[in-house]
Short mmCIF file of N, CA and C in Angstrom, two decimals:
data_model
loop_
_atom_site.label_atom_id
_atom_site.label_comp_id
_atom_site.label_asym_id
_atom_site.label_seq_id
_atom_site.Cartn_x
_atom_site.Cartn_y
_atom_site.Cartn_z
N UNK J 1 19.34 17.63 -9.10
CA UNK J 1 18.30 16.76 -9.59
C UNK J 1 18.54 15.35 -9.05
N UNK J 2 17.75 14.78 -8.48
CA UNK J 2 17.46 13.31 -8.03
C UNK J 2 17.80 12.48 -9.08
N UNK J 3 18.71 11.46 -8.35
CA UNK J 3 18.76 10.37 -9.57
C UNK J 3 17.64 9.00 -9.66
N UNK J 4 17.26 8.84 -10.96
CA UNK J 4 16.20 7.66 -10.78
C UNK J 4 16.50 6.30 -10.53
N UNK J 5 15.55 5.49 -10.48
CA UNK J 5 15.41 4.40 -10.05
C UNK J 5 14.25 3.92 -10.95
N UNK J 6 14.40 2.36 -10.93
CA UNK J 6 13.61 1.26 -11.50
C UNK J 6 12.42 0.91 -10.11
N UNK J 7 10.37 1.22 -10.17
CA UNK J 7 10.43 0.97 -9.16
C UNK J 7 9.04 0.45 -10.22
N UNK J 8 8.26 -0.70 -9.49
CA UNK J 8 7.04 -2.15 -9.97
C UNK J 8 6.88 -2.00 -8.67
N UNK J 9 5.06 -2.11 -8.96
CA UNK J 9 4.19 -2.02 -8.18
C UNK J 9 3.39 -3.20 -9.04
N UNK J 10 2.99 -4.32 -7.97
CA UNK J 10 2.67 -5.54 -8.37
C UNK J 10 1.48 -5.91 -7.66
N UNK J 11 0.41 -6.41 -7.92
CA UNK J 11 -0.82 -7.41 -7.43
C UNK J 11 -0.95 -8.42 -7.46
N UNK J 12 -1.34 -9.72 -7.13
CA UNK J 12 -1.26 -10.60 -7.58
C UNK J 12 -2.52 -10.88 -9.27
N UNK J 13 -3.00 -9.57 -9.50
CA UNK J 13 -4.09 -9.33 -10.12
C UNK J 13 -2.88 -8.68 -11.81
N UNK J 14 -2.09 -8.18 -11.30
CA UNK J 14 -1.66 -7.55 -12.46
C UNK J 14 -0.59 -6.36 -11.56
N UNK J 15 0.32 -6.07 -13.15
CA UNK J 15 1.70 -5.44 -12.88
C UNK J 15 0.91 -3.60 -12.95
N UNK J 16 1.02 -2.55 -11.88
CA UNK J 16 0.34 -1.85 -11.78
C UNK J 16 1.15 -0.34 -12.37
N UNK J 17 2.54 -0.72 -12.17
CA UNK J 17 3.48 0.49 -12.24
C UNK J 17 4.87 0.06 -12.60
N UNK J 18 5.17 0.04 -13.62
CA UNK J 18 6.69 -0.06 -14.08
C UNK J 18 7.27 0.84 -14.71
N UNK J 19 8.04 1.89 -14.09
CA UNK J 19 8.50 2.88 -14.61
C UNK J 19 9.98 3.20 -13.75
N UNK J 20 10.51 4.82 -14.56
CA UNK J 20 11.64 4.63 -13.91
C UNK J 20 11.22 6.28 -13.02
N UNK J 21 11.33 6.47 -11.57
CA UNK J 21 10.92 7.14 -10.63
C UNK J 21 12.24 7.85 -10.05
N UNK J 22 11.89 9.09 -9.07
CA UNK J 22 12.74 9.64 -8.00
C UNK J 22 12.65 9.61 -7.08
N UNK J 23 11.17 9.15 -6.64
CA UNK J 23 10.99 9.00 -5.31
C UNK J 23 9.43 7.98 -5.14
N UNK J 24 9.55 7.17 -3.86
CA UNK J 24 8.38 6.59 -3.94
C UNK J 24 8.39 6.72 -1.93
N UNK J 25 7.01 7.01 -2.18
CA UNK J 25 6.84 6.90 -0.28
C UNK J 25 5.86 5.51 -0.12
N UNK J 26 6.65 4.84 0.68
CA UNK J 26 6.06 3.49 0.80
C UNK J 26 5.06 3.50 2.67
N UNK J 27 4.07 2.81 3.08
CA UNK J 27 3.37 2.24 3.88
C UNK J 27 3.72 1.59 4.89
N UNK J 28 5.48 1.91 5.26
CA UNK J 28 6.18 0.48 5.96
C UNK J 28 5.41 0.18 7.45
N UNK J 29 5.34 -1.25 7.41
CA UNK J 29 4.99 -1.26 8.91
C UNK J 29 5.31 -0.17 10.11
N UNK J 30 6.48 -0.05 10.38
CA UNK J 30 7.20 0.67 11.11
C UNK J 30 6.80 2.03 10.94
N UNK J 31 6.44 2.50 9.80
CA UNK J 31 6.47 4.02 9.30
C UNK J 31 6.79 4.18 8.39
N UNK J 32 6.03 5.14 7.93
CA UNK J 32 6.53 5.57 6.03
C UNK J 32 7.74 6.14 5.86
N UNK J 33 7.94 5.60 5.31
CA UNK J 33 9.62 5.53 3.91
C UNK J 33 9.30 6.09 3.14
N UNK J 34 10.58 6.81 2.49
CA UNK J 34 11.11 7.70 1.02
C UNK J 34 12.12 6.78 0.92
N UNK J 35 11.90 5.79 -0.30
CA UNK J 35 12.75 5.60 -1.14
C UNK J 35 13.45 6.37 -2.17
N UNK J 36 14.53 6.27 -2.33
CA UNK J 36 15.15 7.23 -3.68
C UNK J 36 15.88 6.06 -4.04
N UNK J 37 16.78 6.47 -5.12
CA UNK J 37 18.00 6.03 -5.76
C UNK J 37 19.44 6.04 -4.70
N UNK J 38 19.73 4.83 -4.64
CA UNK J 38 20.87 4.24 -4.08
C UNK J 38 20.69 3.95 -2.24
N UNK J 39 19.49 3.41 -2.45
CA UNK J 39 19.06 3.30 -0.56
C UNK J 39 19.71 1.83 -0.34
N UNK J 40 19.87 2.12 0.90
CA UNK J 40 20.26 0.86 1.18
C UNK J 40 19.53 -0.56 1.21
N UNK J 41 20.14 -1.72 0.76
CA UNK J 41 18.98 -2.81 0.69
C UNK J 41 18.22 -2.97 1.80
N UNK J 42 17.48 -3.23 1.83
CA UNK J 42 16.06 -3.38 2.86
C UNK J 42 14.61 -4.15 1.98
N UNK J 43 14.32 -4.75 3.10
CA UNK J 43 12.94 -5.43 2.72
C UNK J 43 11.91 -5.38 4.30
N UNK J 44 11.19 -4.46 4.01
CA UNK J 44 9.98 -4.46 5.01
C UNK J 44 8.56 -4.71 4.30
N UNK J 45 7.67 -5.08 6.00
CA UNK J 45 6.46 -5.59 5.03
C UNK J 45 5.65 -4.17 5.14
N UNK J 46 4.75 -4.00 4.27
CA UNK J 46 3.31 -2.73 4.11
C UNK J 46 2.20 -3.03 4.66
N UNK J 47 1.82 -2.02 5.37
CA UNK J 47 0.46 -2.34 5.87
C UNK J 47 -0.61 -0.82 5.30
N UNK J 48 -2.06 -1.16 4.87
CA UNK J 48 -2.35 -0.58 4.22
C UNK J 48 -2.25 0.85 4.03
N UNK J 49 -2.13 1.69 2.72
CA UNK J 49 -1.95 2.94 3.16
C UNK J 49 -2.04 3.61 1.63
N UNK J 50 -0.87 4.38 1.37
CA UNK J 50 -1.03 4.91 0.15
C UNK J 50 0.41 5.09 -0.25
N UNK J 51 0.68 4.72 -1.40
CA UNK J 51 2.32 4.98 -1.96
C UNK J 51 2.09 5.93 -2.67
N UNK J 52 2.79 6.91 -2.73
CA UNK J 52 3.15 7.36 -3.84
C UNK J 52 4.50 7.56 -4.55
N UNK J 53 3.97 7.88 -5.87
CA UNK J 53 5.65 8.08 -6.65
C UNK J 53 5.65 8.76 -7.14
N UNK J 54 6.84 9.47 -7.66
CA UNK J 54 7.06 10.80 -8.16
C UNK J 54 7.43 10.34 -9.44
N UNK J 55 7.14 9.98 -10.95
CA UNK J 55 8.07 9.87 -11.71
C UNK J 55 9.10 10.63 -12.54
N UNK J 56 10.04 10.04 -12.86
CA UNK J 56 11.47 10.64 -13.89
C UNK J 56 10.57 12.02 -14.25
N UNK J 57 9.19 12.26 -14.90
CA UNK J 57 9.37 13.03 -15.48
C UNK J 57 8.39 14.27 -14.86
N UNK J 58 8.43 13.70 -13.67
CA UNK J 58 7.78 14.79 -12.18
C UNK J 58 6.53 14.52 -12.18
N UNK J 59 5.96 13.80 -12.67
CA UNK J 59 4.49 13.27 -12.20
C UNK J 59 4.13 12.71 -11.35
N UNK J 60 3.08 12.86 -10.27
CA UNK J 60 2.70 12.12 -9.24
C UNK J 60 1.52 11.22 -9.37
N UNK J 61 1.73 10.07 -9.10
CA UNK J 61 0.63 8.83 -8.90
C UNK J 61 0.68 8.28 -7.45
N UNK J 62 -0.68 8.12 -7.11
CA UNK J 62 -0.72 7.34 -5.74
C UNK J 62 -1.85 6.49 -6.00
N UNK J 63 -1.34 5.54 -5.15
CA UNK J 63 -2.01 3.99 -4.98
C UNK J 63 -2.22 3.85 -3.80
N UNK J 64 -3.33 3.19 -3.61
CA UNK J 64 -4.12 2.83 -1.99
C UNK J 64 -3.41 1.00 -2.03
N UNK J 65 -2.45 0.80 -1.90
CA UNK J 65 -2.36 -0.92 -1.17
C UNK J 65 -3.10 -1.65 0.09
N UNK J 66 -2.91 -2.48 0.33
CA UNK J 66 -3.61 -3.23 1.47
C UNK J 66 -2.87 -4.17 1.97
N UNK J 67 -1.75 -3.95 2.01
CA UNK J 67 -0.86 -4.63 2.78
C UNK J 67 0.19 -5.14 1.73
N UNK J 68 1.41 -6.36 2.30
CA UNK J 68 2.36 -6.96 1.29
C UNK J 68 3.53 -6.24 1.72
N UNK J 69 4.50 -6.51 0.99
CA UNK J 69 5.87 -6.33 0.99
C UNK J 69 6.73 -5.26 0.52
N UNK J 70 7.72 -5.02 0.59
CA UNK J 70 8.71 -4.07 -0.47
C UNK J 70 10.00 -4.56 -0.32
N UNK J 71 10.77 -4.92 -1.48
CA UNK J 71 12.27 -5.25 -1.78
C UNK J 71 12.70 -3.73 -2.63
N UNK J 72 13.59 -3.51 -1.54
CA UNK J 72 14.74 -2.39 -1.79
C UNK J 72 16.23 -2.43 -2.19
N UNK J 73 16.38 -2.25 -3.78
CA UNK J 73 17.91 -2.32 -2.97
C UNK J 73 18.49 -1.03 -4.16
N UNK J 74 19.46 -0.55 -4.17
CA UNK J 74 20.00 0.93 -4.87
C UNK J 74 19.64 0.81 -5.81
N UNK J 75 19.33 0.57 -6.71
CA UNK J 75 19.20 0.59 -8.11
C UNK J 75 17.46 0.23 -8.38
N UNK J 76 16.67 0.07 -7.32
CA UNK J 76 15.33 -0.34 -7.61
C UNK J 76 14.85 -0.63 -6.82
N UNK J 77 13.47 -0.66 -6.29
CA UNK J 77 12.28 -1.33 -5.49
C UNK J 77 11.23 -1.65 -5.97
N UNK J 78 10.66 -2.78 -5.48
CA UNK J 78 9.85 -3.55 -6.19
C UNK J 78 8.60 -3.93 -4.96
N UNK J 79 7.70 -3.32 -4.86
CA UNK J 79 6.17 -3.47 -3.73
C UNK J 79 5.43 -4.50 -4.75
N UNK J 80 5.51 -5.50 -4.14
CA UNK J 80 4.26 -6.39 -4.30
C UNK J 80 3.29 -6.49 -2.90
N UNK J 81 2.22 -6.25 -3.87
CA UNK J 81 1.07 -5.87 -2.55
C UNK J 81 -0.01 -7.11 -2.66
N UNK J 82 -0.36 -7.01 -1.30
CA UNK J 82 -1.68 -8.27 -1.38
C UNK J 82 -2.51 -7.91 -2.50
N UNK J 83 -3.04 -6.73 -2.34
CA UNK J 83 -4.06 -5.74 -3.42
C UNK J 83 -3.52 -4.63 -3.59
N UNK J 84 -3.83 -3.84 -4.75
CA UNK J 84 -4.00 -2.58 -4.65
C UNK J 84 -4.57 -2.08 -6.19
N UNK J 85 -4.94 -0.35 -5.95
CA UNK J 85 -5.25 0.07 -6.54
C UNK J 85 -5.01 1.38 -7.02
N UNK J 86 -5.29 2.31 -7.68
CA UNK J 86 -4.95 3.82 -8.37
C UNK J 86 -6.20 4.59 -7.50
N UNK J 87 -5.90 5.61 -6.39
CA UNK J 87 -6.43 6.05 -5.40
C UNK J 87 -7.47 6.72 -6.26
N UNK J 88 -7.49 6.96 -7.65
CA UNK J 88 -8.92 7.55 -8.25
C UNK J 88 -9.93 6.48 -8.52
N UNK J 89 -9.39 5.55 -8.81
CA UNK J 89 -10.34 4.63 -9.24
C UNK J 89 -10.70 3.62 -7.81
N UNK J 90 -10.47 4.32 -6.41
CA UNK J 90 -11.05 3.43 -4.73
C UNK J 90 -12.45 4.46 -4.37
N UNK J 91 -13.24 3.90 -4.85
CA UNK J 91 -14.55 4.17 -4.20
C UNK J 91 -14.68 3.80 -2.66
N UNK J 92 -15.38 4.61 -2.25
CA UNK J 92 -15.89 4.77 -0.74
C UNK J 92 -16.31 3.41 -0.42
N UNK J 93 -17.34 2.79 -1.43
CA UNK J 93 -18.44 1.77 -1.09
C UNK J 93 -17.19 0.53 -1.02
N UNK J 94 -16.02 0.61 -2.38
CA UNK J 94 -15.35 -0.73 -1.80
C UNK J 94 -14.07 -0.70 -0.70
N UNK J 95 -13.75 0.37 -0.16
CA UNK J 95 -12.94 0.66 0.60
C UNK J 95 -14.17 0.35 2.22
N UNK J 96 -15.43 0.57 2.31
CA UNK J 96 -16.71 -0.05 2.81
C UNK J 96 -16.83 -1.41 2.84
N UNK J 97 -16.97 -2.21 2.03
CA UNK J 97 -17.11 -3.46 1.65
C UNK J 97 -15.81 -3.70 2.70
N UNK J 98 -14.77 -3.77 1.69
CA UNK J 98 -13.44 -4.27 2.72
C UNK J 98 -13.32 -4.11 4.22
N UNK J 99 -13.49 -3.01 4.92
CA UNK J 99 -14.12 -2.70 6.41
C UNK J 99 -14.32 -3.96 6.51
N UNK J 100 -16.27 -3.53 6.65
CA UNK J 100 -16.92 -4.44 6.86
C UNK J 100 -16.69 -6.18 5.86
N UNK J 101 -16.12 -6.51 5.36
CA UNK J 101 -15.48 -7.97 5.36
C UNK J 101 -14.69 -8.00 6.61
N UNK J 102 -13.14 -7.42 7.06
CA UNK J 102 -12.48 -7.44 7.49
C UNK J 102 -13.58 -7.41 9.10
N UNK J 103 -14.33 -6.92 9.70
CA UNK J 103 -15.24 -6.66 10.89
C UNK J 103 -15.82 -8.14 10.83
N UNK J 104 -16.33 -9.03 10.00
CA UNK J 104 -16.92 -10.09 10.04
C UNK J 104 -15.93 -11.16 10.10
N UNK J 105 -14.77 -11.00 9.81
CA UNK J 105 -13.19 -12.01 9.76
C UNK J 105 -13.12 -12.11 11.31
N UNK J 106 -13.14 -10.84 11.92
CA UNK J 106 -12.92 -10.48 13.27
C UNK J 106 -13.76 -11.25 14.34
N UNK J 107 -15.15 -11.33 13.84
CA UNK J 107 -16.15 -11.58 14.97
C UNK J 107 -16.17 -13.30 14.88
N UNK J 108 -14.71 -13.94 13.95
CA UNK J 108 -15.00 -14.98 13.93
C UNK J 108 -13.62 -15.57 14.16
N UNK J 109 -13.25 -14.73 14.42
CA UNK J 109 -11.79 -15.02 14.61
C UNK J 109 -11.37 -15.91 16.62
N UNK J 110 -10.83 -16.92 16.30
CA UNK J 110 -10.65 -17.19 17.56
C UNK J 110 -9.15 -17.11 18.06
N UNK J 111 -8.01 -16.98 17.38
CA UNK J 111 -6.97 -16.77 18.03
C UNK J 111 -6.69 -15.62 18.58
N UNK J 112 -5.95 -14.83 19.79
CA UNK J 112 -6.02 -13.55 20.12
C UNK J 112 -4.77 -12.53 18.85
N UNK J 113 -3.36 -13.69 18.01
CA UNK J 113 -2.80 -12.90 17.48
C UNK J 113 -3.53 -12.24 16.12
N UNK J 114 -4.88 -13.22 15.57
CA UNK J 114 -4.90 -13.33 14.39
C UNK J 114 -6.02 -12.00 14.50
N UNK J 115 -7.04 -12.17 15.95
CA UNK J 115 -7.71 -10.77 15.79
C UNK J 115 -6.63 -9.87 15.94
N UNK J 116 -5.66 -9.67 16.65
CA UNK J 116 -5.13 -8.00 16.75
C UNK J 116 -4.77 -7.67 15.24
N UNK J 117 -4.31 -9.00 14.71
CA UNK J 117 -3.99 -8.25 13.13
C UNK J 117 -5.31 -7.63 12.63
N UNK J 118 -6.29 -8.41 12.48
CA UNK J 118 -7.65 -7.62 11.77
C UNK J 118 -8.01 -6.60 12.43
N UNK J 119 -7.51 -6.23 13.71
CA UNK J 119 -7.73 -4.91 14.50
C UNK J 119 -7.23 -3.84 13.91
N UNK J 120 -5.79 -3.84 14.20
CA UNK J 120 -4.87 -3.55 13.28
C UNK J 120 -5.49 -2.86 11.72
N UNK J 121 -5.78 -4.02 10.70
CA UNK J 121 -6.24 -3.69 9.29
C UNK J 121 -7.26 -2.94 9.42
N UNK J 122 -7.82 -3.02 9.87
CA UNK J 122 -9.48 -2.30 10.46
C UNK J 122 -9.21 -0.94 10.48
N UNK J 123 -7.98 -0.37 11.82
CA UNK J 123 -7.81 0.82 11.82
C UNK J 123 -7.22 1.40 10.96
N UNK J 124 -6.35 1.25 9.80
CA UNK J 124 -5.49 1.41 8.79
C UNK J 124 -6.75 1.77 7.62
N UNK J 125 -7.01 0.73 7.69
CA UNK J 125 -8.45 0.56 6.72
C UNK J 125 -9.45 2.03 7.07
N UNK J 126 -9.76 2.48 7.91
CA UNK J 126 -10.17 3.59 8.68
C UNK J 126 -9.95 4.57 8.26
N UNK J 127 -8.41 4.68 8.26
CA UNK J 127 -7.75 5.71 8.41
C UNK J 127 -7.67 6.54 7.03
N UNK J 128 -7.85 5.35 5.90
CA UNK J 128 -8.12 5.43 4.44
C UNK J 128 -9.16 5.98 3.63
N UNK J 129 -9.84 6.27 4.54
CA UNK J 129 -11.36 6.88 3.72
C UNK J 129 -11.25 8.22 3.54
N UNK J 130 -10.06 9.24 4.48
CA UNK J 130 -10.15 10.77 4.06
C UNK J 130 -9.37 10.74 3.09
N UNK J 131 -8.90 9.64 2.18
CA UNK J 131 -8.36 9.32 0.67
C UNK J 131 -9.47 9.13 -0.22
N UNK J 132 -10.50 8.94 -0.13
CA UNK J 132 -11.48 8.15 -1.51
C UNK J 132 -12.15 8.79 -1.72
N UNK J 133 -13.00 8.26 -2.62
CA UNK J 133 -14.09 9.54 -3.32
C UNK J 133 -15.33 8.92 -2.33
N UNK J 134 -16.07 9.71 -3.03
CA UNK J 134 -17.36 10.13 -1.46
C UNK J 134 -18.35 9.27 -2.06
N UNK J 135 -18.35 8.68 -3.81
CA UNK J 135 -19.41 7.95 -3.97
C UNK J 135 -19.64 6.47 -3.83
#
């Protein structure tokens, strides 16, 4: 049996998930991570996607984030995200909305690093819709 961990999932909107977990798969830039209990410290940033966690008592929850951070260290991780949300409650239309915001950021964007990032979010953002509900 997996040993747990302390893992907060944060918004700047509100504290989304504080519980004690066995596993959480995080969004890392680089590529998705399995955190467990006793990983080594690490802090990478998230780019949008979906976490999920397994909790202590084998339940699964997943969250759609939109980018932000994760502090790792053995005993706990802590994702504070730009946004996020509980992947039942991400409708199509605002996972839509966000797109298209993020497409109009773009067409106004004049530096070349600041569009590849909204390029970037765009396709991530994309990639997110065979997650949401259809209404």
């Amino acid at each position: 049996m997996a040993d747990n961990f302390n893992f907060e999932l944060v918004s700047p909107e509100r504290l989304l998930l504080s519980e004690m977990v066995t596993e959480v798969v995080i969004p890392a830039t680089e590529g998705e991570m399995t955190v467990m209990a006793h990983h080594a410290p690490t802090m990478t940033t998230i780019k949008p996607g979906v976490v999920s966690v397994r909790s202590a008592s084998g339940v699964k929850k997943d969250f759609v984030v939109f980018g932000g951070f994760a502090d790792i260290l053995p005993t706990g991780c802590t994702l504070l995200a730009e946004s996020a949300i509980a992947v039942e409650d991400l409708s199509r239309d605002e996972l839509d909305r966000r797109i298209d915001a993020a497409k109009a950021e773009l067409e106004d964007a004049q530096h070349h690093e600041h569009k590849s990032k909204l390029e970037h979010f765009i396709m991530e953002m994309t990639h997110l819709t065979g997650v949401v509900r259809k209404d």
